[in-house]
Each structure stands twice: as structure tokens, then as C-alpha cells.
XYZ file of C-alpha atoms in Angstrom:
473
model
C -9.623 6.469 27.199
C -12.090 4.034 28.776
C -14.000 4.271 31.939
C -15.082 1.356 32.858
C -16.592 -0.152 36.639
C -13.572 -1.252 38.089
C -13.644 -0.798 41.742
C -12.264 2.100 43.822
C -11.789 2.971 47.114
C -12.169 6.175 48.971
C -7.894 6.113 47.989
C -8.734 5.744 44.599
C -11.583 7.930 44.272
C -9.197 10.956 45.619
C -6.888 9.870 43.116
C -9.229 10.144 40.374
C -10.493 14.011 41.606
C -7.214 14.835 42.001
C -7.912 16.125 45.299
C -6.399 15.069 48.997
C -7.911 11.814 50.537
C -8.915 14.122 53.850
C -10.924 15.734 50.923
C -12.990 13.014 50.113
C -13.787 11.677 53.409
C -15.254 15.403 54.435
C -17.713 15.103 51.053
C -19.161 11.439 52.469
C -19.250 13.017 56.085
C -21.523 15.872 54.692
C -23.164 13.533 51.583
C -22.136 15.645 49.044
C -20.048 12.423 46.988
C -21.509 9.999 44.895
C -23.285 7.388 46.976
C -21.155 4.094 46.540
C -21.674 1.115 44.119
C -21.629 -1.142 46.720
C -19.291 -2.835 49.537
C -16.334 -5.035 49.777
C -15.113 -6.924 53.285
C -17.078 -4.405 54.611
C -15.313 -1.109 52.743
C -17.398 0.958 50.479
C -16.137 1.244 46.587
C -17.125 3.133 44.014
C -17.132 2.408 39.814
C -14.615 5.122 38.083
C -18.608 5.941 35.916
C -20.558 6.740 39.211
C -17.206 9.120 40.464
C -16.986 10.884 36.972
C -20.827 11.313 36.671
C -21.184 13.285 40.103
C -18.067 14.725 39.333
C -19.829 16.054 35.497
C -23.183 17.539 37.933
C -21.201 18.637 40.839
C -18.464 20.389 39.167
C -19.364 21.713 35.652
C -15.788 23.555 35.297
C -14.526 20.125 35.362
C -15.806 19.481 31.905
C -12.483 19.627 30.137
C -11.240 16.370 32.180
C -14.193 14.224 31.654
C -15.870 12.525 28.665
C -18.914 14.012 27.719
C -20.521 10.974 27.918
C -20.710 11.551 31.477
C -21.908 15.001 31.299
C -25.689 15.837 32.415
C -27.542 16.354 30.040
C -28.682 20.309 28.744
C -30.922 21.988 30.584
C -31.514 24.082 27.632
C -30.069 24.558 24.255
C -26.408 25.505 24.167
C -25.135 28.658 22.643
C -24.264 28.407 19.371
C -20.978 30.275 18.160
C -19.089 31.468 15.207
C -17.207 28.519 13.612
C -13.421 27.731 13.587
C -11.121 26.928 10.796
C -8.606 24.299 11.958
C -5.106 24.446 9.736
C -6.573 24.034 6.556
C -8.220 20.657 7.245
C -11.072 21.158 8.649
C -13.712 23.116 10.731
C -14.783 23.084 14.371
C -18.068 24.125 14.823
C -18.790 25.218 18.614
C -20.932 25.065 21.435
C -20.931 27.114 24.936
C -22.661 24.641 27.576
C -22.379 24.923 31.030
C -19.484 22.704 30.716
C -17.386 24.714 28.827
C -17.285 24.880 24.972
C -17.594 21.980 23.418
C -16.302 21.645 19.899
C -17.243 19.693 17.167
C -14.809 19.042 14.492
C -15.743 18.398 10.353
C -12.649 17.521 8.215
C -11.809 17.232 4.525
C -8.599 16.115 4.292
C -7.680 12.585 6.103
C -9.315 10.544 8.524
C -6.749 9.359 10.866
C -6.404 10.250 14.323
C -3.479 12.798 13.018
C -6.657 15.294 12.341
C -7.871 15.194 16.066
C -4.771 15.771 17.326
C -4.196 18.822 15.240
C -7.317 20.061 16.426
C -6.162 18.834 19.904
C -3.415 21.350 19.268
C -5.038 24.292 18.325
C -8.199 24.126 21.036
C -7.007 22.683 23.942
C -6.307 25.818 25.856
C -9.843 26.732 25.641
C -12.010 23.928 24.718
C -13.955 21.559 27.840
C -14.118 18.854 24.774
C -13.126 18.171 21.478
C -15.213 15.939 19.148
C -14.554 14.411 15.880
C -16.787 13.628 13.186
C -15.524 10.058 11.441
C -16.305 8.586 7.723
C -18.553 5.488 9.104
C -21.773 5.123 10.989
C -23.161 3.218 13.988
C -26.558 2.042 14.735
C -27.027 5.444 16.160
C -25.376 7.809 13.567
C -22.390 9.195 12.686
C -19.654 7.715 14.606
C -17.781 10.000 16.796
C -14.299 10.405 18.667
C -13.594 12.880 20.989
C -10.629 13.471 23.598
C -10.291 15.193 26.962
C -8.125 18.089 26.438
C -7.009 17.978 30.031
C -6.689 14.136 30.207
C -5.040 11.489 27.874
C -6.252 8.729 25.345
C -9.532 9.005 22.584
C -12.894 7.830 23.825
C -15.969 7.265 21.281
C -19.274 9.069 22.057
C -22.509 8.381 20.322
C -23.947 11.030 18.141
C -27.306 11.088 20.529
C -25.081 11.419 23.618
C -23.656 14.597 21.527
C -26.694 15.683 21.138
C -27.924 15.795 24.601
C -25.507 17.402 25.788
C -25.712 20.786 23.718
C -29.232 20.331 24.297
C -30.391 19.719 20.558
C -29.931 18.908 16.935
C -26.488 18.654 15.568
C -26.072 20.199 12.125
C -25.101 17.273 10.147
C -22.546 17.871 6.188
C -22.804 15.127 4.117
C -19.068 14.007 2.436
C -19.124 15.787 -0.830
C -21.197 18.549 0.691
C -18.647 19.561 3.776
C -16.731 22.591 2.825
C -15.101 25.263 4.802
C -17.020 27.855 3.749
C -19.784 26.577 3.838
C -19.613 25.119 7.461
C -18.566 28.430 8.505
C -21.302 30.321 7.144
C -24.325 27.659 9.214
C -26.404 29.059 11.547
C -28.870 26.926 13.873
C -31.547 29.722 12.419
C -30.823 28.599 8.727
C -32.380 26.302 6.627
C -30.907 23.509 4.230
C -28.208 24.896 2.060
C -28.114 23.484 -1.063
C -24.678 23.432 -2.695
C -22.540 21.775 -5.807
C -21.073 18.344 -4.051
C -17.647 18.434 -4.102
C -15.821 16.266 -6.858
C -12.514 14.018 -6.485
C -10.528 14.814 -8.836
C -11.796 18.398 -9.519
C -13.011 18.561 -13.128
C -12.682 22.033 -13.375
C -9.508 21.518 -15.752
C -11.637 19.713 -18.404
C -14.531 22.424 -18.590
C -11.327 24.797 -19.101
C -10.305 22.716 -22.089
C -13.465 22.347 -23.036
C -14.127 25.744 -23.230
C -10.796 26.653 -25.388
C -11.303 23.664 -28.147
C -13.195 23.656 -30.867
C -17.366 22.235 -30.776
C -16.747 18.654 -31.660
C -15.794 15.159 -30.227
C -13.151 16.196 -28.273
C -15.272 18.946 -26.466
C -17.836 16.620 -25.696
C -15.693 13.940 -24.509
C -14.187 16.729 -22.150
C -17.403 17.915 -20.927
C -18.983 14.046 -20.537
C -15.715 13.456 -18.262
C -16.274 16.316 -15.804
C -19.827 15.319 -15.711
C -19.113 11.727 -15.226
C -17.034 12.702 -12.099
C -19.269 14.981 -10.797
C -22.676 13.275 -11.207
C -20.856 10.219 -8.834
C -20.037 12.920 -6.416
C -23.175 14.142 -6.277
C -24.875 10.587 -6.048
C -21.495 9.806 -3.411
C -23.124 12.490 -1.312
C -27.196 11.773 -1.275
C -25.914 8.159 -0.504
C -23.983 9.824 2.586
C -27.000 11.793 3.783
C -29.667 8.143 3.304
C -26.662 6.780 6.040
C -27.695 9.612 8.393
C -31.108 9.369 7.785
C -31.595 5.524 8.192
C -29.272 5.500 11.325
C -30.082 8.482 13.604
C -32.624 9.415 15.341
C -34.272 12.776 13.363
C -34.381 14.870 16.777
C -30.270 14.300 16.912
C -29.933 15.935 13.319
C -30.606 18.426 11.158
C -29.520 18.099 7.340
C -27.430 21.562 7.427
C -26.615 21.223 3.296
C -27.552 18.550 0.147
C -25.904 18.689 -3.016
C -28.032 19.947 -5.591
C -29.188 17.877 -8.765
C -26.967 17.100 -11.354
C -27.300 15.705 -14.867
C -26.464 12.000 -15.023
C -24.166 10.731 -17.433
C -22.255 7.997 -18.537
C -18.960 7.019 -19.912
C -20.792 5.138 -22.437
C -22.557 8.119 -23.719
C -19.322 8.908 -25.753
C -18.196 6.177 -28.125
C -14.547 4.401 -26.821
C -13.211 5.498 -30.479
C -13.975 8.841 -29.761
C -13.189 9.289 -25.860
C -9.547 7.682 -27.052
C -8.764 10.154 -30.038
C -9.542 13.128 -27.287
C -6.817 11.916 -25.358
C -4.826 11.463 -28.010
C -5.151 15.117 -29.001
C -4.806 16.658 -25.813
C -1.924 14.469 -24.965
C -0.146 16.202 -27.642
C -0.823 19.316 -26.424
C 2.197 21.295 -24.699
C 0.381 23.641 -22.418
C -0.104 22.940 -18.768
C -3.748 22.973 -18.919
C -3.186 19.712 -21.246
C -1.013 18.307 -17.982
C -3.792 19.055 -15.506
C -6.377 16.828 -17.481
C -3.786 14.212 -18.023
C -3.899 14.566 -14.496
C -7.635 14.399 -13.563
C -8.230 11.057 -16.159
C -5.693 9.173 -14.508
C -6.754 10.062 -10.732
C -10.171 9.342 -11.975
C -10.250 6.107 -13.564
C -6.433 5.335 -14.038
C -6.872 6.691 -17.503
C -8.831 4.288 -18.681
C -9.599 5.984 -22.063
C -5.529 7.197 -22.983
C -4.093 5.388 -25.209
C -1.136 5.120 -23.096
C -2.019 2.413 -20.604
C 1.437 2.530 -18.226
C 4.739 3.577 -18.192
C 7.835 1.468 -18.475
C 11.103 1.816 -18.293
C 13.686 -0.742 -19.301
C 17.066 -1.535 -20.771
C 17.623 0.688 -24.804
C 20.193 -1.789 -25.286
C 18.545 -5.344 -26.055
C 18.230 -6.607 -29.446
C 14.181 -5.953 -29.396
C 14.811 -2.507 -28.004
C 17.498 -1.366 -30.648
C 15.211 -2.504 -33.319
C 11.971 -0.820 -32.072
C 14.618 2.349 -31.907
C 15.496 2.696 -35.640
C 11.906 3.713 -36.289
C 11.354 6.403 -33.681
C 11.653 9.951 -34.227
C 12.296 13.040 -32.316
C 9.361 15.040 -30.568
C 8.561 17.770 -28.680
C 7.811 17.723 -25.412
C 4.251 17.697 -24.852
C 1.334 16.522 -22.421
C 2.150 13.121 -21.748
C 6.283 13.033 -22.130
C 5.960 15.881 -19.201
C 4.758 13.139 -17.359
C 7.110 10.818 -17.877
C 10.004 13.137 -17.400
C 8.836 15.872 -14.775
C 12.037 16.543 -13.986
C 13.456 17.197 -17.687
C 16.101 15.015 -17.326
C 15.329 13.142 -20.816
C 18.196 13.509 -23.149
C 15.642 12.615 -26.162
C 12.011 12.837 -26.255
C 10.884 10.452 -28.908
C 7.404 9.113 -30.434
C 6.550 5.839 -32.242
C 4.655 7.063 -35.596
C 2.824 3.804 -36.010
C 1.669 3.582 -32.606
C 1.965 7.535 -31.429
C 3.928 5.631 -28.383
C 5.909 8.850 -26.624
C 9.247 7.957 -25.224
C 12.061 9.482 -23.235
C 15.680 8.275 -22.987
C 17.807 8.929 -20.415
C 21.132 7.737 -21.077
C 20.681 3.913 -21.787
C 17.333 3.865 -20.544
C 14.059 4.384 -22.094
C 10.417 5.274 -20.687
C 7.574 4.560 -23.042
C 3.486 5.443 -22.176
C 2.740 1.802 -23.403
C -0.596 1.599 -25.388
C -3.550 -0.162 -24.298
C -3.944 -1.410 -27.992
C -1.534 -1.944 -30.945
C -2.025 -0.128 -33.789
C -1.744 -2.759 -36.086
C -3.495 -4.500 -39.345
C -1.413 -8.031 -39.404
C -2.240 -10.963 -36.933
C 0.375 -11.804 -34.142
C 2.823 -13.639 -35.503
C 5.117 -14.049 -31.806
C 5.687 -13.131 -28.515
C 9.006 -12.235 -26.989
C 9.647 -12.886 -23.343
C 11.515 -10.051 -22.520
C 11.717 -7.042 -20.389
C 9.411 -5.692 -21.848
C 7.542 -8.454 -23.402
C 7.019 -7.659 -27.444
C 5.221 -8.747 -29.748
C 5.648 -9.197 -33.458
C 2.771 -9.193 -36.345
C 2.991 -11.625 -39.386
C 4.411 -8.087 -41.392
C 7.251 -7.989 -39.247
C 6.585 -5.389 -37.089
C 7.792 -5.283 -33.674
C 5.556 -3.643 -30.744
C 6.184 -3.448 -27.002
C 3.434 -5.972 -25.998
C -0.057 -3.878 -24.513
C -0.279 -3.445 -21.094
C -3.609 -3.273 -18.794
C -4.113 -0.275 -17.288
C -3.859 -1.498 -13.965
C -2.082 -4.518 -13.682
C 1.301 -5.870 -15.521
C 2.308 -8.835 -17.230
C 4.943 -11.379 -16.520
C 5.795 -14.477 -17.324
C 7.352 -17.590 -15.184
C 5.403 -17.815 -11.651
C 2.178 -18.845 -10.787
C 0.969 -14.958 -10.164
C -1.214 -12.268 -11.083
C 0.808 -11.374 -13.976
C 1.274 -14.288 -16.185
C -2.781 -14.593 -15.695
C -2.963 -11.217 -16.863
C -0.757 -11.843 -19.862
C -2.385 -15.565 -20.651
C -5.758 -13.338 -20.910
C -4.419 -10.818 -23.444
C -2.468 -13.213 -25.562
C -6.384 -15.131 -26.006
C -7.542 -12.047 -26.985
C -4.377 -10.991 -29.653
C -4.983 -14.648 -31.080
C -8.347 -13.327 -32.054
C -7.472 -9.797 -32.529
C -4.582 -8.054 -32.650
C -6.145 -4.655 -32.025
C -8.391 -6.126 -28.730
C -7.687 -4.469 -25.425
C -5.932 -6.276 -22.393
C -8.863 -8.509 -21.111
C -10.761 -8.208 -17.715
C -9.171 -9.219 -14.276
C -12.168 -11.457 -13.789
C -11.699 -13.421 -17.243
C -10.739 -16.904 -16.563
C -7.816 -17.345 -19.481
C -7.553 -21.233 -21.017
C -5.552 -23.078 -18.648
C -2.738 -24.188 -21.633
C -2.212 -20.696 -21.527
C -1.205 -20.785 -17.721
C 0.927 -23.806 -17.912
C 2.631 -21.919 -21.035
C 3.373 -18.545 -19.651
C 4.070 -19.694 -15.872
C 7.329 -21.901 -17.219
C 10.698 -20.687 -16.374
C 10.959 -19.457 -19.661
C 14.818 -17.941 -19.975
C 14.795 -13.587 -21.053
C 14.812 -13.693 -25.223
C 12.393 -16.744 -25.629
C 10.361 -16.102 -28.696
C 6.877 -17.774 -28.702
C 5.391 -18.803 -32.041
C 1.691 -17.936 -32.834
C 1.399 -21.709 -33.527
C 3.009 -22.492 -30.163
C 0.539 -19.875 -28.414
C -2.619 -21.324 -30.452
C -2.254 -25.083 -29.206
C -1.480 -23.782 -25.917
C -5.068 -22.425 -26.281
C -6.369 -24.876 -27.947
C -5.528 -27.305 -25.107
C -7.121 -25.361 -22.111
């Protein structure tokens, strides 16, 4: 919705009122209309902003048709009501000003313009004006959008136009600090509530663990985790309030909660050795509790400390895969393999003993939680370009090849992926144990020429053929 100053005529000006042309002409006769913008051949026009403004001062039960940006401002401060919950996703807070009520809307799930049209839904019947509360800022606060419930399209008011027009401060949740309850339970008479910030994922399911394990490593990791994640939300919501504060005038706002202080912590503070035998341990676990941290680490970081990195699933019936099958054994189902097999469709449910690799088969497919490292003592002796790509140590021993966390390997194009695998196989020529390399490393460019060739499925790769690639970058 946009109002600009196009030009209207007395025609258009009756259009725009929705009332009879006759109408209009007896306002001018008496002066009660807007007094026009100016004159054309003679004819007097109006701007659609001059029309809606008298319209706003002349007409207050008009209010639900017309932007509040045109609205007078308050007189006085409007009354302040009881709160509303809006399906789930949000709250309206609300307003009764001489325009109607005017309601201001706070949401927790989604930003799109889906949420104002819920709320568009639920409070049109009664509301003079619905406004939104977005994720970003302007130069004068939060940034706003609002809709006519008795006219079409999404207009954009500024917070201090909000603000004048319920005739004071606007309580003002910072992100992390904007729950239902909480909203709910404001009053303009109430001071700053001070309140845990709200944490994405919820760490709750690690304190339970924590609190069901023995003391040791694997507690502390747990309890490092949910502090981790909630520390950032706290900091994630002081760093939403400094927005408010640096863009908005203080007489627009009042600071209606603030998360209160947290600990900080680090995922350093736990050594990686011991953060990765946690997960190891509670992956094997077969309770759900076990599949709702599983849960939370990957949401958080995309499991950056399992020793799973991905899942893949390929072909059981290619010469590296039958061989890597003759030394895997039968499991129970635990943590992890629920993961890979929600459904419990998995015919077998597997596990590699020298790597603790879980699999599930289904039929001539396997699914393995590919580790971030191989378990393994002897240097790489090859690499198979395969689907998936292996890799063989100097004792034999065949692995599926490491995978980062976040991005895959490949081979034969000029992508992200044979980067990706150029960078680990620098780092397996050095050590076999080291961890898929940084996105940002810059591999040795014989290494890209090597890995982007056309290579055809079953091409084995010598260590001395991947050295002088190296070697040559």
C-alpha cells in the first residue's frame, strides 16, 4: 500500500472516501474538506496524503482504512490493554486510541509476511490497525509493517510514527528475550523484566543427560554444550537491545525485558579428545533422551564434535563395499542408527569395530554416519575414486574416505568438492588421523589438476601418485 501525491480531482477524491461526488462538493461549499494542493487548467486537485490526513482528523472511526501514518497524533496516552496470543506464533499487544485499537504484533516463529496475515486473520474484525514488529532496524528503530484491515496491500511505518500515535513509549522485547508469556504478562506500570534469553536449539536435553550420567568428561562436555548455546543467546540478545538503543529515539522505547547474565564459555574449554568420546558414548545410547542431544549438536553446530561427520548412502554391491562388509558386525539400534533409519526400515543395523562407523542396510543399500577422522595407525597408502571415495592404509585396511562436516567430496569438475577433497588428501599425506581441512585452506594446485580429471569410477590413486601431485603445487 503506498500513498503517494499523485493528483486527484474532486472525482477522485469521492472515490477515495468512498462517498457520492454530490458529497464532496457540499464539504468544499461549507470548508469542511481538505484545502487543495494546488490547481490544474484552472481545476483544483488534491494529493491522495492531504485527502487521507483530513480524512484521519475529521473522521477518527475511519482509522481501520487508513495508514497510521496519517493518523493525528495522541492527544494523550492511549489505553493500554490485556495482550493477545495470535495462533501460537506470536503476541499482539494492544492499544485503544481514538482511532480504534491499534495492535502491535511480536512473533517467534517466522518472519515472512505469512505471520501478518495470520494476525490479519484473527484481528481484522475488530482492529483500526495491525502492526508488525520485523527482525531489522532503520535509522529510526525497529522496522515496522502494518496493513489496513479494511483496505488492501502492506505499508511500512516508522517506529516514532508508532509511537505518536498511542501517545508514548512502545514496550520494546529483544529476540531471545520475546516470549509469550512474558509479553503477556507487561504492563506500561512495570519495570524491566529480566528473564533467561531464549536458546536455539533448546539445551535443555543436555542438562537432562547431564544430570543422569556419571561426574566426569562426558558430564562436563554436556553441561559446556548447553552453556555454549546459551551464553550466544544471551550475548544474541544484549546485541539486539544495543540495535534499539543506538537507533531510536529513547522517548519512542522502553526496554520492557533483558536477558539476565550468563556464564561465558567456550567450546575450547573442553579438550576435542574429550568433547568427541562424549558423543561417542551417548551415541551409543538407545534411549530417546540420547536422540534429542544427537539432535541439539547437530542443529547447533552441524555436529561438529560427533565422530560421525555425514551420512551416506551408496551401492553394498561394489568391490570396495563388499570388502569393507566382511568386517562389520551386527548392532543394536541405538542413538545415531535411529537417525539414520527413523523409519525402521533397516534390514541390518551394523557397526565398523575399528572405526565404531554405524551402518544400516536396506536391501542392497547401505547408510553409514561417516567419521570425521579414521581411526587408523598406518599412513595412506591409496585413494579409490569411487562412490564413496575410500581410502586404504599401507596395512591394508580399507576405510570409507572422511568426510567434512559440511561439505562433500568429489572428484572430476572444477567445483567445491574436489577442492574439498584436494585439502583433506594434503592433510592424510601428513596424517592419516587429521580432520577434513578448512573451507578457506587454499589446497596445492597439483592437487586440483589431479582430482578435477575425468577420472573413470574404480581409479585407485597411489600415495606416490598423490605426493608428486603435491609436491608440484
Amino acid at each position: 500500500m503506498q500513498h503517494d501525491s499523485k493528483r486527484l480531482d474532486a472525482e477522485g477524491c469521492a472515490r477515495l472516501l468512498q462517498v457520492t461526488v454530490e458529497e464532496l462538493h457540499s464539504w468544499i461549499r461549507q470548508r469542511q474538506f481538505a484545502d487543495p494542493s494546488g490547481t490544474h487548467d484552472g481545476r483544483p486537485y488534491w494529493s491522495e496524503k492531504r485527502v487521507l490526513t483530513w480524512l484521519a482528523r475529521w473522521d477518527p472511526s475511519s482509522g481501520a482504512r487508513i495508514p497510521i501514518t496519517f493518523w493525528p497524533p495522541a492527544s494523550q496516552p492511549a489505553e493500554y490493554l490485556e495482550a493477545e496470543e495470535i495462533d501460537q506464533v506470536g503476541v499482539a499487544v494492544r492499544w485503544r486510541t481514538a482511532h480504534g485499537l491499534l495492535y502491535l504484533f511480536w512473533h517467534h516463529r517466522g518472519w515472512g509476511h505469512h505471520t501478518l496475515d495470520r494476525a490479519q486473520r484473527r484481528l481484522q474484525d475488530h482492529a483500526a490497525a495491525i502492526v508488525k514488529v520485523d527482525p531489522d532496524f532503520s535509522h529510526h528503530g525497529p522496522s515496522l509493517s502494518a496493513i489496513c484491515p479494511s483496505a488492501p496491500g502492506t505499508y511500512y511505518p516508522s517506529w516514532p510514527q508508532l509511537a505518536q500515535v498511542i501517545g508514548g513509549p512502545i514496550p520494546f522485547w529483544p529476540a531471545g528475550a520475546r516470549t509469550n508469556e512474558l509479553i503477556k504478562r507487561w504492563r506500561p506500570e512495570m519495570g524491566t523484566a529480566v528473564t533467561l534469553a531464549v536458546a536455539e536449539p533448546d539445551p535443555v536435553p543436555l542438562l537432562r543427560m547431564a544430570a543422569v550420567v556419571e561426574p566426569g568428561f562426558i558430564r562436563d562436555t554436556l553441561i559446556n554444550m548447553a552453556q555454549v548455546i546459551q551464553h550466544q543467546a544471551t550475548e544474541a540478545a544484549r546485541d539486539n537491545l544495543r540495535h534499539v538503543q543506538r537507533t531510536a529515539d529513547p522517548s519512542t522505547y522502553v526496554i520492557a525485558a533483558e536477558p539476565m547474565e550468563t556464564p561465558a564459555a567456550g567450546r575450547d574449554d573442553i579438550p576435542e579428545d574429550m568433547r568427541r568420546a562424549t558423543w561417542l558414548e551417548v551415541l551409543r545410547r538407545t534411549d530417546i533422551l540420547a536422540q534429542d542431544c544427537l539432535r541439539v549438536a547437530r542443529l547447533w553446530n552441524g555436529g561438529k564434535d560427533l565422530p560421525a561427520s555425514r551420512a551416506l548412502t551408496f551401492n553394498a554391491d561394489t568391490p570396495q563395499a563388499r570388502e569393507w562388509n566382511t568386517r562389520l558386525t551386527r548392532c543394536p539400534r541405538n542413538a545415531l542408527i535411529d537417525i539414520l533409519d527413523p523409519h525402521h526400515e533397516a534390514t541390518e543395523t551394523l557397526v565398523d569395530p575399528l572405526t565404531d562407523t554405524f551402518v544400516v542396510r536396506k536391501g542392497e543399500t547401505l547408510t553409514a554416519a561417516v567419521p570425521v577422522r579414521l581411526a587408523a595407525s598406518a599412513p595412506l597408502a591409496e585413494l579409490i575414486l569411487a562412490d564413496p571415495i575410500w581410502v586404504r592404509t599401507a596395512d591394508g585396511v580399507l576405510y570409507p574416505a572422511p568426510q567434512h562436516p559440511v561439505s562433500g567430496i568429489g572428484w572430476g569438475y572444477p567445483g567445491s568438492g574436489a577442492s574439498v577433497l584436494a585439502r583433506l588428501i594434503n592433510h592424510l599425506l601428513k596424517d592419516i588421523t587429521a580432520a577434513p581441512a578448512s573451507p578457506s585452506e587454499t589446497p596445492p594446485a597439483g592437487l586440483i589438476s589431479l582430482v578435477t580429471k575425468a577420472w573413470p569410477p574404480g581409479t585407485v590413486l597411489t600415495r606416490e601418485q598423490l605426493q608428486q601431485a603435491c609436491d608440484t603445487g
